[in-house]
PDB file of C-alpha atoms in Angstrom:
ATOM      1  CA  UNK A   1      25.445  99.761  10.826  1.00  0.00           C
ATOM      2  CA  UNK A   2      28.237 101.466   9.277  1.00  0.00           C
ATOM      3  CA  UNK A   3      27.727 103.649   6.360  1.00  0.00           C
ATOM      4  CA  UNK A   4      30.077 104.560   3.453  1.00  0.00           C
ATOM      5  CA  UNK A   5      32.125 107.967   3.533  1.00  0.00           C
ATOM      6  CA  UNK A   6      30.751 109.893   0.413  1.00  0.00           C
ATOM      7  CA  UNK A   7      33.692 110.615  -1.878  1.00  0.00           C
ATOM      8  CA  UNK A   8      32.891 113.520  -4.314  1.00  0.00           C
ATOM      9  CA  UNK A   9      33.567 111.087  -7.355  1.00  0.00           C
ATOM     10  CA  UNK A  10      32.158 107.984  -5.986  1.00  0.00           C
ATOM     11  CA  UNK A  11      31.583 105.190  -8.714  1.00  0.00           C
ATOM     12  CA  UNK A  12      27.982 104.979  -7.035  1.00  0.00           C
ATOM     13  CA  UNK A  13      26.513 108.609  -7.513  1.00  0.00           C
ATOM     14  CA  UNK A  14      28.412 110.599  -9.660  1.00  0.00           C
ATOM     15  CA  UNK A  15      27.977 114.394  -8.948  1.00  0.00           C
ATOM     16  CA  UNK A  16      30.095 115.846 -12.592  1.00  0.00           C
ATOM     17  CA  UNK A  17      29.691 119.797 -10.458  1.00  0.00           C
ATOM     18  CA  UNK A  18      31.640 118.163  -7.393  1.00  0.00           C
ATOM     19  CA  UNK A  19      33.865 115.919  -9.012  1.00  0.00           C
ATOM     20  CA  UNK A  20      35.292 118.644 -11.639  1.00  0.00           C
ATOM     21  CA  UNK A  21      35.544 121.340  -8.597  1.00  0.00           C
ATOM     22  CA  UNK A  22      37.019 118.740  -6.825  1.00  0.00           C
ATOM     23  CA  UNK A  23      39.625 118.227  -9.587  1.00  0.00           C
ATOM     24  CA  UNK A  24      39.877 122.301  -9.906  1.00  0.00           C
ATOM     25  CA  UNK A  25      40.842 121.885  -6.722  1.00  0.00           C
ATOM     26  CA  UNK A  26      43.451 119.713  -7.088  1.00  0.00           C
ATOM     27  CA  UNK A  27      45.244 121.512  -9.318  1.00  0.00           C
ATOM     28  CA  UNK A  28      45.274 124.828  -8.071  1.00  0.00           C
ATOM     29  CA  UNK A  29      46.955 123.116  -4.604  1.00  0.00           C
ATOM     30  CA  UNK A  30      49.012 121.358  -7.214  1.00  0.00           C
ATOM     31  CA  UNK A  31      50.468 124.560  -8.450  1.00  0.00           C
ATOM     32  CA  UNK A  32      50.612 126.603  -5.128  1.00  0.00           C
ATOM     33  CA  UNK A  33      52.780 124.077  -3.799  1.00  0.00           C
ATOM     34  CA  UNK A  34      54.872 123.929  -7.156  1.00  0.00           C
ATOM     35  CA  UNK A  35      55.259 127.880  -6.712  1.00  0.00           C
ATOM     36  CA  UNK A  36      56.104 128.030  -3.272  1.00  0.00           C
ATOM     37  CA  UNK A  37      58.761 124.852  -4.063  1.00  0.00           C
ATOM     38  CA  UNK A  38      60.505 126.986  -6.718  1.00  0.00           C
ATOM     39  CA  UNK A  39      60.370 130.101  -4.656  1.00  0.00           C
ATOM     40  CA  UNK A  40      62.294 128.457  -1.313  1.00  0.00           C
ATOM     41  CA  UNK A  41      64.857 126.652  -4.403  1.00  0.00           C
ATOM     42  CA  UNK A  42      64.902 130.025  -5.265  1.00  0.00           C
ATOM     43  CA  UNK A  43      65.872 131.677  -1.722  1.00  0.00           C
ATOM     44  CA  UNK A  44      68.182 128.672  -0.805  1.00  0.00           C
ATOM     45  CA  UNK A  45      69.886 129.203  -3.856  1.00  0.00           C
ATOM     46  CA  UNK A  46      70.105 132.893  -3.218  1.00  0.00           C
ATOM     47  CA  UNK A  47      70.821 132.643   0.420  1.00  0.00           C
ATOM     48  CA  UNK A  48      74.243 129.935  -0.351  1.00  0.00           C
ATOM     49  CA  UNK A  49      76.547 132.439  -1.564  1.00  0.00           C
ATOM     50  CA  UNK A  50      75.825 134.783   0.829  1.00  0.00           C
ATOM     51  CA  UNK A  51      76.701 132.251   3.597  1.00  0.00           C
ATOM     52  CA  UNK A  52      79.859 131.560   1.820  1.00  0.00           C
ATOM     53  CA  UNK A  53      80.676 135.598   2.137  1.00  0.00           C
ATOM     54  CA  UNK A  54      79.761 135.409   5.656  1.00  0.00           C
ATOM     55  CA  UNK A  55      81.896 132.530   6.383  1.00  0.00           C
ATOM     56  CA  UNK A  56      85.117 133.989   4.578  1.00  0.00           C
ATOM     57  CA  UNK A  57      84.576 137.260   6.562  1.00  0.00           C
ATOM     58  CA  UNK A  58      84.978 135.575   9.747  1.00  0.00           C
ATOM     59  CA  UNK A  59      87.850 133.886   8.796  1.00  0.00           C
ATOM     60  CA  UNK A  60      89.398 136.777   7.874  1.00  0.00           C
ATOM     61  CA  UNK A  61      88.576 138.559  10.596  1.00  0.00           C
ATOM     62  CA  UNK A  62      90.444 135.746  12.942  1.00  0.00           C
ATOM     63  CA  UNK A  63      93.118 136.804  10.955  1.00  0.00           C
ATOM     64  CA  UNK A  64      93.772 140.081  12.127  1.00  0.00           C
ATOM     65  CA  UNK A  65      93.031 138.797  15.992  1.00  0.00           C
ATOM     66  CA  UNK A  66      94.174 135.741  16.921  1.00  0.00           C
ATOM     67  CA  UNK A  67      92.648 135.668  20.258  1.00  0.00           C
ATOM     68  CA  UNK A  68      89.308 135.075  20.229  1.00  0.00           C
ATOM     69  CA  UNK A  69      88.021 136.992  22.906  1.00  0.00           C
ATOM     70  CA  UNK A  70      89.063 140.004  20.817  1.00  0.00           C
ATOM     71  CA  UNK A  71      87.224 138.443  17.689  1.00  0.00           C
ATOM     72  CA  UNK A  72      84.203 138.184  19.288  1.00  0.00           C
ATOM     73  CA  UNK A  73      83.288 141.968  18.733  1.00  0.00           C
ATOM     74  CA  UNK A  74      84.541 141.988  15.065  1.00  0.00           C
ATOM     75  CA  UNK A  75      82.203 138.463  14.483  1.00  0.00           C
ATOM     76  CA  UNK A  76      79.254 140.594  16.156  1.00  0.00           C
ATOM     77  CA  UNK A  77      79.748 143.349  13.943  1.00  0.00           C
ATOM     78  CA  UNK A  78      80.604 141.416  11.017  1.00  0.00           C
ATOM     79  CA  UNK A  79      76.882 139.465  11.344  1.00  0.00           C
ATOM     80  CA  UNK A  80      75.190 142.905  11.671  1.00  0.00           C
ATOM     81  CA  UNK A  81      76.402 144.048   8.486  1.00  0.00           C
ATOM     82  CA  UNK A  82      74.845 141.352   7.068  1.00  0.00           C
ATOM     83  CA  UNK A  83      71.961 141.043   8.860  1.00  0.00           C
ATOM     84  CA  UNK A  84      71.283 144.656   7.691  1.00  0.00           C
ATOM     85  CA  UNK A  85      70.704 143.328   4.364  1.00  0.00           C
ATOM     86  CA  UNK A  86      68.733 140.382   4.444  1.00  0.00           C
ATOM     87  CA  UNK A  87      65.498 141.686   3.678  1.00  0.00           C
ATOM     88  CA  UNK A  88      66.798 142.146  -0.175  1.00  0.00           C
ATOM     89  CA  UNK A  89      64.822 140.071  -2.582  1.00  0.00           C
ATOM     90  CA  UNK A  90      65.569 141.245  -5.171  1.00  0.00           C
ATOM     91  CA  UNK A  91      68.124 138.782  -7.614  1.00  0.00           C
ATOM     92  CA  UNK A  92      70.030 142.319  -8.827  1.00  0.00           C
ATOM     93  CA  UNK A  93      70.482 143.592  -5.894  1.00  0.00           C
ATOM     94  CA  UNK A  94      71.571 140.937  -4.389  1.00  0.00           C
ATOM     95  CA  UNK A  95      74.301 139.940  -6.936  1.00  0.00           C
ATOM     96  CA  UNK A  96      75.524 143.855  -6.178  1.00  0.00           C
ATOM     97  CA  UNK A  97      75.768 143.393  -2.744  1.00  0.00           C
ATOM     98  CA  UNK A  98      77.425 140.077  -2.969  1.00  0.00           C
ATOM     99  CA  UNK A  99      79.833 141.746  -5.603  1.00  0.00           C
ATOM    100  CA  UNK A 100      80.572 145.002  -2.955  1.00  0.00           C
ATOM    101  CA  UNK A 101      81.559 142.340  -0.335  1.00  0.00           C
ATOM    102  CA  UNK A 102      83.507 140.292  -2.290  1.00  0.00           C
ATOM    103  CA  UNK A 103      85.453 143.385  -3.054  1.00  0.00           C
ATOM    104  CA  UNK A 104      86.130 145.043   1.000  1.00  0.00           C
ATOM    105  CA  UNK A 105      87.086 141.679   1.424  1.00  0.00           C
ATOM    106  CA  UNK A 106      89.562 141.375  -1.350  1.00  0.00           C
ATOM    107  CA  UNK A 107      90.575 144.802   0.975  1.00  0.00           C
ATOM    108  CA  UNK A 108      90.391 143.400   4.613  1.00  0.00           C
ATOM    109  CA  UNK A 109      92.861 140.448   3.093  1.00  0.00           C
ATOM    110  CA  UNK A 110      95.616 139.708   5.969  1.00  0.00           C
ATOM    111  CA  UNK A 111      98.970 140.382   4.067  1.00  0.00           C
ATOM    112  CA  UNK A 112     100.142 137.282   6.428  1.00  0.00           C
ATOM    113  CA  UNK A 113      97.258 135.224   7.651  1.00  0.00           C
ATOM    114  CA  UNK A 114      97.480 132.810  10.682  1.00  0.00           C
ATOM    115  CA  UNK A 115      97.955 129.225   9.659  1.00  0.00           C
ATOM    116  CA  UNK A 116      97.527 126.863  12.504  1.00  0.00           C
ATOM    117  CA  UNK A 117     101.499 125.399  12.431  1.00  0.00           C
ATOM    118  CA  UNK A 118     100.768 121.431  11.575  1.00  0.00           C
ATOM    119  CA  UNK A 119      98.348 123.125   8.486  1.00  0.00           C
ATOM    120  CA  UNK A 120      99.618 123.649   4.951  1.00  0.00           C
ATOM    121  CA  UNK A 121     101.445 126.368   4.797  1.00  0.00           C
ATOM    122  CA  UNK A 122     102.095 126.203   8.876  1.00  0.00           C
ATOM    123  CA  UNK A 123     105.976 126.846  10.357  1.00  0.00           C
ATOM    124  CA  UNK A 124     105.508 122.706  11.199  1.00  0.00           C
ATOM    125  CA  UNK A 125     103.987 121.520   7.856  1.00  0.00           C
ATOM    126  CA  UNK A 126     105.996 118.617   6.663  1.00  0.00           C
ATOM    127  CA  UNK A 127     108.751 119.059   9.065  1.00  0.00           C
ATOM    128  CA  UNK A 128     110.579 115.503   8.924  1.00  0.00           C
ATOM    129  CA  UNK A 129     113.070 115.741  12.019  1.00  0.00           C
ATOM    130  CA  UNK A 130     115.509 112.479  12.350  1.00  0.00           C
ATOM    131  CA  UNK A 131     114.768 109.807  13.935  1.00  0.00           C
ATOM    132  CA  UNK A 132     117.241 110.044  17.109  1.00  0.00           C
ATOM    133  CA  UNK A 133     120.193 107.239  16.996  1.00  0.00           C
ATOM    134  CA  UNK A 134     120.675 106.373  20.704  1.00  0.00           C
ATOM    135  CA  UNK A 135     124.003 105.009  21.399  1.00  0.00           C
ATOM    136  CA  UNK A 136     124.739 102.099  22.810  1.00  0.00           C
ATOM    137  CA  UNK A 137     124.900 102.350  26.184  1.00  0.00           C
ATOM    138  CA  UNK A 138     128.466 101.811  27.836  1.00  0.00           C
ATOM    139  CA  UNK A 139     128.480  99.456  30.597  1.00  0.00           C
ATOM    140  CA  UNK A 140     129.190 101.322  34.025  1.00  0.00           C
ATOM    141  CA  UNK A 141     131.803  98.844  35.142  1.00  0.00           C
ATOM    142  CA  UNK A 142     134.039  96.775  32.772  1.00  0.00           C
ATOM    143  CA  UNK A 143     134.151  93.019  34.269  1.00  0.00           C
ATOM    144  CA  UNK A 144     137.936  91.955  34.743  1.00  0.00           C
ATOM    145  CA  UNK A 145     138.397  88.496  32.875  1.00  0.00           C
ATOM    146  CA  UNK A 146     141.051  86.408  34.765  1.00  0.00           C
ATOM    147  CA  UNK A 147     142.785  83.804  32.973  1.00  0.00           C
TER     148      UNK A 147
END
């Protein structure tokens, strides 16, 4: 014979002491998981600019060395710098770090950047050569007509 699972607020027996801390309950997990919502909003909002930075700065840096196997160092180097601060929590601090590296890399700026050449800006960019006009081609031997 089966018997019925006891819910703490069962219409049958009503318990008030279980079904309010049941309720307590409720809302306290209701509100921890509100809080910890707003806090990783919080650090994904926090975290988007900084991966914006971090993507400029490798561009740049493939601007000052084409090849990449020479990049490769500079992209290693680049990510520790900003590894090295990503423990910082705090919303000031962070705006004055994002601030300092918006400004060395107003400085690292390429005076002429690479621009792949079929890009905007690229030596082939909206290059609109002619069509070539092939001539007709002149027949090898002229056929005698005899009268």
């Amino acid at each position: 014979m089966r018997t019925k699972p006891e819910y703490p607020c069962s219409s049958d027996e009503v318990n008030l002491t279980t079904c309010s801390r049941s309720q307590d309950e409720d809302e306290k997990t209701k509100k921890k998981k509100t809080s910890e919502a707003i806090d990783i909003t919080a650090a994904a909002m926090a975290r988007h600019p900084a991966l914006v930075l971090y993507k400029r700065a490798l561009k740049l840096s493939l601007d000052w060395a084409v090849h990449r196997n020479l990049w490769r160092g500079q992209a290693v180097y680049i990510r520790s710098l900003f590894e090295a601060n990503r423990h910082v929590r705090n919303p000031h601090d962070q705006r004055v770090l994002l601030q300092e590296t918006e400004k060395l890399l107003e400085k690292w700026k390429h005076p002429d950047p690479y621009r792949a050449p079929t890009a905007p800006g690229g030596s082939k960019w909206e290059r609109n050569l002619p069509v070539p006009v092939l001539n007709e081609p002149q027949p090898q031997h002229l056929a005698k007509v005899e009268n």
